[in-house]
Coordinates of N, CA and C in Angstrom, one line a residue:
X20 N -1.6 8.6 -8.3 CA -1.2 8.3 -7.0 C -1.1 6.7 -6.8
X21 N -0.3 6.2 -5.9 CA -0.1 4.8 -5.6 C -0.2 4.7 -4.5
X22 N -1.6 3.7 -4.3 CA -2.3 3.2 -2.9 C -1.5 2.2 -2.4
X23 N -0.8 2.0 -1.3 CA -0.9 1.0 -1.1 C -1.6 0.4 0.3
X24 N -2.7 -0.2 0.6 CA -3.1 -0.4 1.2 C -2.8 -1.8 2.2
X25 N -2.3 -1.9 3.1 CA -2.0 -2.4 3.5 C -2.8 -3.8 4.5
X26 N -3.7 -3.0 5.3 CA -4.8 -3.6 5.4 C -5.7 -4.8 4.7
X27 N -5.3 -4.6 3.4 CA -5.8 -6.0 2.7 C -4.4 -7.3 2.7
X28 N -3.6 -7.3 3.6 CA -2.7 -7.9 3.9 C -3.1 -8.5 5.0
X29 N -2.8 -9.9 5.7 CA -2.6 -10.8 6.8 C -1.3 -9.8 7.1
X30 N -1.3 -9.4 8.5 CA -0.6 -9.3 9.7 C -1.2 -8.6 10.8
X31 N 0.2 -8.3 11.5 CA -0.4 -8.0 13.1 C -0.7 -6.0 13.1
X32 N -0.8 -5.9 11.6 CA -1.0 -4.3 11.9 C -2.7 -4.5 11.8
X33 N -3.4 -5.2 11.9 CA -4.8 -5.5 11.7 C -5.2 -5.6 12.9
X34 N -4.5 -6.1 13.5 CA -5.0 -6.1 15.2 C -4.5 -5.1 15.8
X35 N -3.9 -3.9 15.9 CA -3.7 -2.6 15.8 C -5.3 -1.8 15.5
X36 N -5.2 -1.7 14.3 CA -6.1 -0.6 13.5 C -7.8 -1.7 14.5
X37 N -7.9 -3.2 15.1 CA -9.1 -3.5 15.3 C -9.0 -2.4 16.9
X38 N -8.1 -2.6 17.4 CA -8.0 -2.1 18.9 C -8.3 -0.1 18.7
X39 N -8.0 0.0 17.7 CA -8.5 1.4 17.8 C -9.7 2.1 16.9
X40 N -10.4 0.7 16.5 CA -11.8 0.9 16.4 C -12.7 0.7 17.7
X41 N -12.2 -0.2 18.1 CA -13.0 -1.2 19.6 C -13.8 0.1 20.4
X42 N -15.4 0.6 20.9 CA -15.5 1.6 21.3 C -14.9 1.5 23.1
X43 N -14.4 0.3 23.4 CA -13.9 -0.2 24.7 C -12.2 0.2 25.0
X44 N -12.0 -0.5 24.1 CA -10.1 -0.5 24.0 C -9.8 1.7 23.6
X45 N -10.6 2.1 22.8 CA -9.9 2.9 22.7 C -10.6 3.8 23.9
X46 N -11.3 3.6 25.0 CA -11.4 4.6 26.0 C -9.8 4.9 26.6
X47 N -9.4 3.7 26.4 CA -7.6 3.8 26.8 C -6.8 4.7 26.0
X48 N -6.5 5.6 26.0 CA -6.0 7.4 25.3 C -4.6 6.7 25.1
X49 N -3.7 6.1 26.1 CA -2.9 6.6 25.8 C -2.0 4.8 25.1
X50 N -3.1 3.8 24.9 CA -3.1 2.8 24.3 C -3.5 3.1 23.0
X51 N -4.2 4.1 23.2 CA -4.6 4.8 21.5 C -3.6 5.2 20.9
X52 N -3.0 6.2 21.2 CA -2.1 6.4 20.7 C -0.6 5.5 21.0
X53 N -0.8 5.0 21.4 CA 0.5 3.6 21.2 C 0.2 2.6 19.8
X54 N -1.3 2.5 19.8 CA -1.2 1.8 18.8 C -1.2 2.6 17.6
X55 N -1.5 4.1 17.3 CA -1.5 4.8 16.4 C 0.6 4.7 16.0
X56 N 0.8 4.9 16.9 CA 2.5 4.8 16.8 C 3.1 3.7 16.4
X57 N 2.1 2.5 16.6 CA 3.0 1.4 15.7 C 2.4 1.5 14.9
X58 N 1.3 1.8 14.1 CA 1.0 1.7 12.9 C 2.1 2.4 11.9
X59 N 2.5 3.5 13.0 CA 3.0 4.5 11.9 C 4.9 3.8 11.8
X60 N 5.0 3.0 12.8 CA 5.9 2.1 12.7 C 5.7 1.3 11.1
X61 N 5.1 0.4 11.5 CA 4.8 -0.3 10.3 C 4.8 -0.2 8.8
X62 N 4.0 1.1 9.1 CA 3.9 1.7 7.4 C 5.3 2.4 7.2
X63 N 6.3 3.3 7.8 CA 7.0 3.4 8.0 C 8.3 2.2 7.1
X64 N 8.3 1.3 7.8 CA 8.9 0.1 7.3 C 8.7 -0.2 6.0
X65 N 7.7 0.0 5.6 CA 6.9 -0.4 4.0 C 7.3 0.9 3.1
X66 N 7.3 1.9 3.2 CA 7.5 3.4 2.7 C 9.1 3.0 2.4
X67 N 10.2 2.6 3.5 CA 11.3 2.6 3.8 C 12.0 1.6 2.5
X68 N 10.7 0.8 1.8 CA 12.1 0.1 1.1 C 11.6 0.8 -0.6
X69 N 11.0 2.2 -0.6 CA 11.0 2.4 -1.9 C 12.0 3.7 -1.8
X70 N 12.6 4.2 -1.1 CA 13.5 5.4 -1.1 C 15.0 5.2 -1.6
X71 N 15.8 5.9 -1.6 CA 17.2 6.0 -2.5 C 17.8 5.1 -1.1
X72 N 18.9 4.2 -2.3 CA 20.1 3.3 -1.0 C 21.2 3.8 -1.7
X73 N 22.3 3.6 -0.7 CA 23.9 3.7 -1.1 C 24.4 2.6 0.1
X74 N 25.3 1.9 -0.8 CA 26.4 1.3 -0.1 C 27.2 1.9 1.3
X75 N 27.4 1.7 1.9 CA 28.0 1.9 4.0 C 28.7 0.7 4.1
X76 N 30.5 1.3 4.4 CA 30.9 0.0 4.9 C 31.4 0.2 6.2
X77 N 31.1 -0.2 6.9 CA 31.0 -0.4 8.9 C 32.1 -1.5 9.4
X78 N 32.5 -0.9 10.5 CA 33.6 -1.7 11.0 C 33.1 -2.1 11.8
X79 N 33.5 -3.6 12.3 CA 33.0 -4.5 13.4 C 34.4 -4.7 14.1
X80 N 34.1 -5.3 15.4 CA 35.2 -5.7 16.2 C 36.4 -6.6 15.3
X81 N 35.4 -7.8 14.0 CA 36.2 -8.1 13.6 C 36.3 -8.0 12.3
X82 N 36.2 -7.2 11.7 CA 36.7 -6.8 10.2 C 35.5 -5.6 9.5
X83 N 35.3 -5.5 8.4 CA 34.2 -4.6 7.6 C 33.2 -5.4 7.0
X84 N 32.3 -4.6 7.1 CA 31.0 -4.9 6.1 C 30.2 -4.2 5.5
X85 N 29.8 -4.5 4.2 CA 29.1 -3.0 3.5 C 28.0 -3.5 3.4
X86 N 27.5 -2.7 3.9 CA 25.5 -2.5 3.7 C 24.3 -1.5 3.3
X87 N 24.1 -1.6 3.1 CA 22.9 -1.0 2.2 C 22.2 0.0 3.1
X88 N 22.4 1.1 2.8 CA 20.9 1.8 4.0 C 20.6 3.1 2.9
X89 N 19.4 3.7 3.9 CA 19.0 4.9 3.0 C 19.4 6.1 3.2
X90 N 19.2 6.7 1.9 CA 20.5 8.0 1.6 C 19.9 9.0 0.9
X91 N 18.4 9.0 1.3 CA 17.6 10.1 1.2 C 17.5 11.1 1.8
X92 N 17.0 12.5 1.6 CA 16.7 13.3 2.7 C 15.5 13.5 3.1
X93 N 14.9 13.3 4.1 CA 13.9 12.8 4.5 C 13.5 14.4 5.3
X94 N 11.5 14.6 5.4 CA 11.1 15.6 6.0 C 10.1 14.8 6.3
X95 N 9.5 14.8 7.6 CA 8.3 14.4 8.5 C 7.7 15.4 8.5
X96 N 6.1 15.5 8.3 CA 5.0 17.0 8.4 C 4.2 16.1 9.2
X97 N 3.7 16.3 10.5 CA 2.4 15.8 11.1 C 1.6 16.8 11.0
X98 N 0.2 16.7 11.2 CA -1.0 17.7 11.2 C -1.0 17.3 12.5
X99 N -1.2 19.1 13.2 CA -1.5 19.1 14.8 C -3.4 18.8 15.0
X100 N -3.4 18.2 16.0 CA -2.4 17.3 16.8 C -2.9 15.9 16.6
X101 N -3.5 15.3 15.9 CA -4.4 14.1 15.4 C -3.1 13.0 15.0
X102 N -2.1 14.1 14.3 CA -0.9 13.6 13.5 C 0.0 13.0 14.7
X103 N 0.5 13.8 15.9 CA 1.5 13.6 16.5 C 2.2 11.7 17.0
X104 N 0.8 10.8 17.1 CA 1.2 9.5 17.1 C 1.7 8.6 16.0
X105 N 1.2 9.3 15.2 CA 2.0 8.6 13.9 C 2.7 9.7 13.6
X106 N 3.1 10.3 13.7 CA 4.8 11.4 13.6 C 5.9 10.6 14.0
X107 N 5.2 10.1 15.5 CA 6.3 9.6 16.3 C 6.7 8.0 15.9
X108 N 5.8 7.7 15.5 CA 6.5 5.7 14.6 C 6.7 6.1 13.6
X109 N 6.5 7.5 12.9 CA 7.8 7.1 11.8 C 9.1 7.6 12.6
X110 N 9.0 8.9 13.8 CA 10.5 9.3 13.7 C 11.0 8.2 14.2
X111 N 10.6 7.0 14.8 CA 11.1 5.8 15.3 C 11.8 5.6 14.4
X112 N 11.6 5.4 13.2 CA 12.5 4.6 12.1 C 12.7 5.1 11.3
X113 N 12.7 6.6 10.9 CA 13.5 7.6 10.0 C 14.0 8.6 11.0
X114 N 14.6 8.3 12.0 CA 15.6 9.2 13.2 C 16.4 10.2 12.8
X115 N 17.0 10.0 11.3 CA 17.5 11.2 10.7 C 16.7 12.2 10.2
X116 N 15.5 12.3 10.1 CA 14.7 13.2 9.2 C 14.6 14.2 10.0
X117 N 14.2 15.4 9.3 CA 13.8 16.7 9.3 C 12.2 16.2 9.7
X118 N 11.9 17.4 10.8 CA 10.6 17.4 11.1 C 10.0 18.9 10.8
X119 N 8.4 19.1 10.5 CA 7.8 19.9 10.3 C 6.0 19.8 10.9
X120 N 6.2 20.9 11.4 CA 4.6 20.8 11.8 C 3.8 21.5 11.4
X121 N 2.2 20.9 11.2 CA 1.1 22.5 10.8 C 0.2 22.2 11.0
X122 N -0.6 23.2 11.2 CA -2.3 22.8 12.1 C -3.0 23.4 10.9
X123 N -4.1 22.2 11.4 CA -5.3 22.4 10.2 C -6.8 22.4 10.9
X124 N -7.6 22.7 10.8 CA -8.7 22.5 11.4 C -9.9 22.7 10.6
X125 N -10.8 22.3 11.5 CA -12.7 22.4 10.3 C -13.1 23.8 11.1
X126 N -13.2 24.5 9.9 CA -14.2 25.6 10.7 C -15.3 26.0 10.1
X127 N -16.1 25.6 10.7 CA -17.8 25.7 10.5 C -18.6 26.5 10.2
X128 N -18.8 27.6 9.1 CA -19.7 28.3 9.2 C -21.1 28.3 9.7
X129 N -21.4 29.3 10.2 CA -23.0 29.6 10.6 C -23.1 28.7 11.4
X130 N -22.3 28.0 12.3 CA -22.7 26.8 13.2 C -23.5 25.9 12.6
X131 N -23.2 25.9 11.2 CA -23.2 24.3 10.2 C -22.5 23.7 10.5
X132 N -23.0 22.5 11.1 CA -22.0 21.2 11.5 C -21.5 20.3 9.8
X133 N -22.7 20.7 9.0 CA -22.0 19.8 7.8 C -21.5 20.8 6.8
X134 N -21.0 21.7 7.0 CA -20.3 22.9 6.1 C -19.9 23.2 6.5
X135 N -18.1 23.3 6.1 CA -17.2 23.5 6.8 C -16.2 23.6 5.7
X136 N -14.5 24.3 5.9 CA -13.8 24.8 5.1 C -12.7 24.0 6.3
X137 N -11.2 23.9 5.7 CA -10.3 23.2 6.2 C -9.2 24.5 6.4
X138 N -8.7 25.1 7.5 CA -8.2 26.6 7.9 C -6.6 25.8 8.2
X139 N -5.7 26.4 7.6 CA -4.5 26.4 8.0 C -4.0 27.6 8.5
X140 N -3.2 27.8 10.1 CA -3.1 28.8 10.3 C -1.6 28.6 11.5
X141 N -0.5 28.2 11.1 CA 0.4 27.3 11.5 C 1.6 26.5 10.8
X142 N 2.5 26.9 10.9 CA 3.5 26.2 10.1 C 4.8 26.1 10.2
X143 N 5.7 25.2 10.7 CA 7.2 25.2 11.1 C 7.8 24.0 10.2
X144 N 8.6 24.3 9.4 CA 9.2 23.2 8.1 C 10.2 24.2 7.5
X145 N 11.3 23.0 7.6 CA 12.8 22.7 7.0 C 12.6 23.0 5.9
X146 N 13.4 23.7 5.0 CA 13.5 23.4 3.6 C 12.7 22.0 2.7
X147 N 11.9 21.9 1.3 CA 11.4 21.1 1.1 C 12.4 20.3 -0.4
X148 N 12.9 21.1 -0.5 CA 13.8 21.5 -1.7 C 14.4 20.0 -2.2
X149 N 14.2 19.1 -3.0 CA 14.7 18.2 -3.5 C 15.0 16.7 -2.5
X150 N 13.8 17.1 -1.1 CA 13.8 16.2 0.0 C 12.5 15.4 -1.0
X151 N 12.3 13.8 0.4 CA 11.2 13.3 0.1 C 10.5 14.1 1.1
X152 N 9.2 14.3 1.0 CA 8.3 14.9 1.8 C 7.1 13.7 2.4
X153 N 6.9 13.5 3.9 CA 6.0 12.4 4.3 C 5.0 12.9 4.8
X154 N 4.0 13.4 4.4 CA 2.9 14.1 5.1 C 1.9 13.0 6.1
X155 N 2.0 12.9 7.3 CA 1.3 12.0 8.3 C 0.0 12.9 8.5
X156 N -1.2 11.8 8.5 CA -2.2 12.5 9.1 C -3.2 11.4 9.5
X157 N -3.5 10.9 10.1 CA -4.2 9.6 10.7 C -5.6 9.7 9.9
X158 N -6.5 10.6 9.7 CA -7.6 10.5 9.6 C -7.7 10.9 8.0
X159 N -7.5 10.1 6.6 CA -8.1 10.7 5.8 C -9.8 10.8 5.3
X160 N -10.2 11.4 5.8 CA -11.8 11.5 5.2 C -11.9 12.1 4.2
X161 N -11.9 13.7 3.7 CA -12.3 14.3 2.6 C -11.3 14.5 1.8
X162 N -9.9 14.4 2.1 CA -8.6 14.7 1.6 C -8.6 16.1 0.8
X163 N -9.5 17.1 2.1 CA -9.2 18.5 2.1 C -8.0 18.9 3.0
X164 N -8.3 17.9 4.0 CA -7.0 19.0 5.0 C -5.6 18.7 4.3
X165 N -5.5 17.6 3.8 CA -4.2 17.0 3.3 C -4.2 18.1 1.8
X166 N -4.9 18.2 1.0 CA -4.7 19.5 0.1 C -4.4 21.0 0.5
X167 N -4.7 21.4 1.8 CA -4.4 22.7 2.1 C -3.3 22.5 3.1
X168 N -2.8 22.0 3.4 CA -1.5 21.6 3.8 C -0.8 21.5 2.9
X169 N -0.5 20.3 1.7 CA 0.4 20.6 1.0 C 0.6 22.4 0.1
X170 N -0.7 22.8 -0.3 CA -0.9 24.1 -0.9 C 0.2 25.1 0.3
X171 N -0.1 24.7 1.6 CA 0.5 26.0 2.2 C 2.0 25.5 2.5
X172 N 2.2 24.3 2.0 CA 4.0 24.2 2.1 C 4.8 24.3 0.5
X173 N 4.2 24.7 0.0 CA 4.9 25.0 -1.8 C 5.6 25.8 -1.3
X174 N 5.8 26.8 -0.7 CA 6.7 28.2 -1.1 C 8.1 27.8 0.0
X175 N 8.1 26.2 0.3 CA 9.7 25.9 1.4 C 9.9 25.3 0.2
X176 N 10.0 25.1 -1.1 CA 10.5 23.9 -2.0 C 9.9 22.8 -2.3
X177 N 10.2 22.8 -3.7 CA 9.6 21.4 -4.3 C 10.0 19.9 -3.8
X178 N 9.4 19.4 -3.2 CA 10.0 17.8 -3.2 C 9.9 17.0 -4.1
X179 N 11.1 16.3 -4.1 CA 11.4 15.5 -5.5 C 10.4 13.9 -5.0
X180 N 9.4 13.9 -4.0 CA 8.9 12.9 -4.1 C 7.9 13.0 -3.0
X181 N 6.4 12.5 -2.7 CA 5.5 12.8 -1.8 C 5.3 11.5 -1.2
X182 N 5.3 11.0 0.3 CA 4.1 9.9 0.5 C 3.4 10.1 1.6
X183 N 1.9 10.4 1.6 CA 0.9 9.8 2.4 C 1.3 9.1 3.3
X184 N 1.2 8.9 4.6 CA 0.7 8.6 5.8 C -0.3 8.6 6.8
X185 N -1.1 7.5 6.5 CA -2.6 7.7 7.2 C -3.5 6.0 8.0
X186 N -3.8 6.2 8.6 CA -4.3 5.1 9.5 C -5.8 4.4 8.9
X187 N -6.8 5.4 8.9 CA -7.7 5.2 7.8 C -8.2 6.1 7.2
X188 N -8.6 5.9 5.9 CA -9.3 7.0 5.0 C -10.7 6.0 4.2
X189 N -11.7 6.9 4.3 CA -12.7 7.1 3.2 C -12.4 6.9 1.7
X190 N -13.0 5.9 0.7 CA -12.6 5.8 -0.6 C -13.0 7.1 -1.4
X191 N -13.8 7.9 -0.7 CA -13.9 9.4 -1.2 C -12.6 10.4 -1.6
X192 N -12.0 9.9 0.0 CA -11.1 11.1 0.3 C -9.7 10.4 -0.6
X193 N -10.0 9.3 -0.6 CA -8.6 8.9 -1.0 C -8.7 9.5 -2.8
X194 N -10.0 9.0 -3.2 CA -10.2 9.6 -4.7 C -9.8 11.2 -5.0
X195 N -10.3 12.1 -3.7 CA -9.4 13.3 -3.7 C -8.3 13.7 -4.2
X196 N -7.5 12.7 -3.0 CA -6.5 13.0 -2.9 C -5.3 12.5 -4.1
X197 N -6.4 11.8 -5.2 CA -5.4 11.3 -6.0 C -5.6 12.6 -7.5
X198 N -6.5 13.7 -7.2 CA -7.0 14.5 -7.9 C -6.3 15.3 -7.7
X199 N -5.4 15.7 -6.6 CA -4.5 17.2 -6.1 C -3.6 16.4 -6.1
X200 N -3.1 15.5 -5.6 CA -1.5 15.3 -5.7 C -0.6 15.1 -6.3
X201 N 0.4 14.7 -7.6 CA 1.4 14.5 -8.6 C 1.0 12.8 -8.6
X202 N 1.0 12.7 -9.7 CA 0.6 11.3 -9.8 C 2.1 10.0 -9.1
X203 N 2.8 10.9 -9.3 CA 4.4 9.4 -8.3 C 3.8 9.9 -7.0
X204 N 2.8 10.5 -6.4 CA 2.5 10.2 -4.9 C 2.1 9.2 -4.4
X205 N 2.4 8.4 -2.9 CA 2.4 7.1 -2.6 C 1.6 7.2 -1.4
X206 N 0.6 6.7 -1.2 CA -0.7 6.9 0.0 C 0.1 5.3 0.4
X207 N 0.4 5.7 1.9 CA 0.5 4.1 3.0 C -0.9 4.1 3.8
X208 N -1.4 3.3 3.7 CA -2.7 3.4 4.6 C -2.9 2.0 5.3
X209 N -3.6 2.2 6.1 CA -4.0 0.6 7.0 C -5.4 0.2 6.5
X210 N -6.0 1.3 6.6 CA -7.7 0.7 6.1 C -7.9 1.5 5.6
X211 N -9.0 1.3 4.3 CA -9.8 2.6 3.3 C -11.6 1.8 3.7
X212 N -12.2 2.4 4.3 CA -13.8 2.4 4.6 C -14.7 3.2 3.3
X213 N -15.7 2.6 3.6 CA -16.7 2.8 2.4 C -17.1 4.2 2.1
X214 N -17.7 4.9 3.3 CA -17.9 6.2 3.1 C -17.8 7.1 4.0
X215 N -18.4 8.7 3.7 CA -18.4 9.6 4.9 C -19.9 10.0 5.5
X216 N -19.4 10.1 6.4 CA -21.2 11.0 7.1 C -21.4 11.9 6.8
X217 N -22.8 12.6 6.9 CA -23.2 14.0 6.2 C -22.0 14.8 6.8
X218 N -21.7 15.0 7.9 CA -20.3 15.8 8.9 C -19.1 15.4 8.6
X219 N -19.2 14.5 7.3 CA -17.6 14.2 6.6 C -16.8 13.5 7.8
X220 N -17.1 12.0 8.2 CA -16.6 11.8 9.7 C -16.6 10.3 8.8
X221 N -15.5 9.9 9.0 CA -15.6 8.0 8.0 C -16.2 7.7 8.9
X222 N -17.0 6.7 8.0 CA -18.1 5.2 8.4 C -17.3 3.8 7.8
X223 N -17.2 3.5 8.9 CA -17.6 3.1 10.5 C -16.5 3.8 10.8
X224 N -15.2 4.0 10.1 CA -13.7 5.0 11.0 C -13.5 4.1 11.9
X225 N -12.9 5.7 13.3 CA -12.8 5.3 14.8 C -13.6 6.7 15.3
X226 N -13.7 7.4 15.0 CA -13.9 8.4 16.0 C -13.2 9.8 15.8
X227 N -13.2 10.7 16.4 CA -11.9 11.8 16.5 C -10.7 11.7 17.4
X228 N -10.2 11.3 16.1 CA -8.5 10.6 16.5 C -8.1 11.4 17.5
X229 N -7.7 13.1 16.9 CA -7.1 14.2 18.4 C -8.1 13.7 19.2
X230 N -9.3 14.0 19.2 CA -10.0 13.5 21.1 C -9.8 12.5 21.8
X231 N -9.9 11.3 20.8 CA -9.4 10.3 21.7 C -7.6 9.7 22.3
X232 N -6.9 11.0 21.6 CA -5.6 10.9 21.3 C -5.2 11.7 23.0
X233 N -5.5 12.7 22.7 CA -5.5 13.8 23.5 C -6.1 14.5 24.7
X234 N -7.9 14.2 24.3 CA -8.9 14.5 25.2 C -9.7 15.6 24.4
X235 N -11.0 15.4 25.0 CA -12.1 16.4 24.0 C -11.7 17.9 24.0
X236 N -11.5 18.4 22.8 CA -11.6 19.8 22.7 C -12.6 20.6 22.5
X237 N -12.7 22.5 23.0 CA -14.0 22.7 23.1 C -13.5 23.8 21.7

């Protein structure tokens, strides 16, 4: 897999990912999720210049010009509903793509808060068949839910290429995830944190992206 982390870069996506650690700023839900949406803008942009180009030549009021755009087929997967802000800053800037959705959740045995299995039980997606596939999920921690998600979209088609989308992950989860994926898979991330809590929750993180995205679920 190929990290690229972005976060160890000078810009204004750093002041994003600080406002949605802040335990102040992010009482604001729906600033939360604005800044989750430009992140996914951002990375978005960075993903955008390793995909296939072809020549376009466009007519202007006064003559033609040929330019370069992308000539990929593109599929969007967000995980419900943690995903849905960063779904939306990429569909900002891949407007053509195919979208797909699927829900993943922790479910707890025995009312063990620190044992838990990742339940996929949900799934709406396009053909995957020789598309790029961009799996968005804001929160990588154990890079379980991102393995049983891809596991339960094999049988729509192989994609001829995978990238990660994620806001921040655990260097646990990311090592995971470079254990199940195809090695030309491309992780875009803003921040990778040191570790996870016994409850598998990144330290320091932000929080629970869907609750603060959304509002607490019971």
């Amino acid at each position: 897999m190929v990290v690229h982390n972005l976060g160890l870069e000078n810009s204004v996506l750093n002041q994003f990912v600080l406002e949605l650690r802040d335990v102040e700023i992010q009482k604001d839900s729906m600033r939360f999720r604005k800044n989750i949406e430009r992140i996914g803008e951002i990375l978005g942009y960075e993903l955008s210049k390793t995909v296939r180009y072809k020549d376009k030549t466009v007519q202007t009021p006064l003559g033609t010009k040929k330019v370069s755009v992308p000539d990929d087929k593109l599929v969007l997967c967000s995980i419900l509903r943690a995903g849905l802000p960063l779904h939306q800053g990429l569909l900002n800037y891949f407007d053509k793509a195919e979208n797909a959705y699927i829900s993943a959740y922790r479910d707890h045995k025995d009312d063990d808060e620190d044992d838990f299995e990742v339940v996929v039980n949900y799934l709406a997606s396009p053909s995957l068949q020789d598309k790029v596939l961009i799996l968005a999920d804001p929160m990588l921690a154990t890079g379980k839910t991102l393995e049983n998600t891809f596991k339960a979209m094999q049988n729509h088609g192989v994609p001829k290429q995978i990238h990660i989308v994620s806001v921040i992950g655990s260097e646990q989860g990311v090592e995971y995830a470079k254990s199940v994926f195809p090695e030309n898979t491309h992780l875009w991330i803003a921040a990778i944190d040191e570790k996870l809590s016994s409850r598998s929750y990144i330290i320091p993180g932000l929080g629970d992206a869907g609750d603060l995205s959304f509002g607490i679920k019971i």
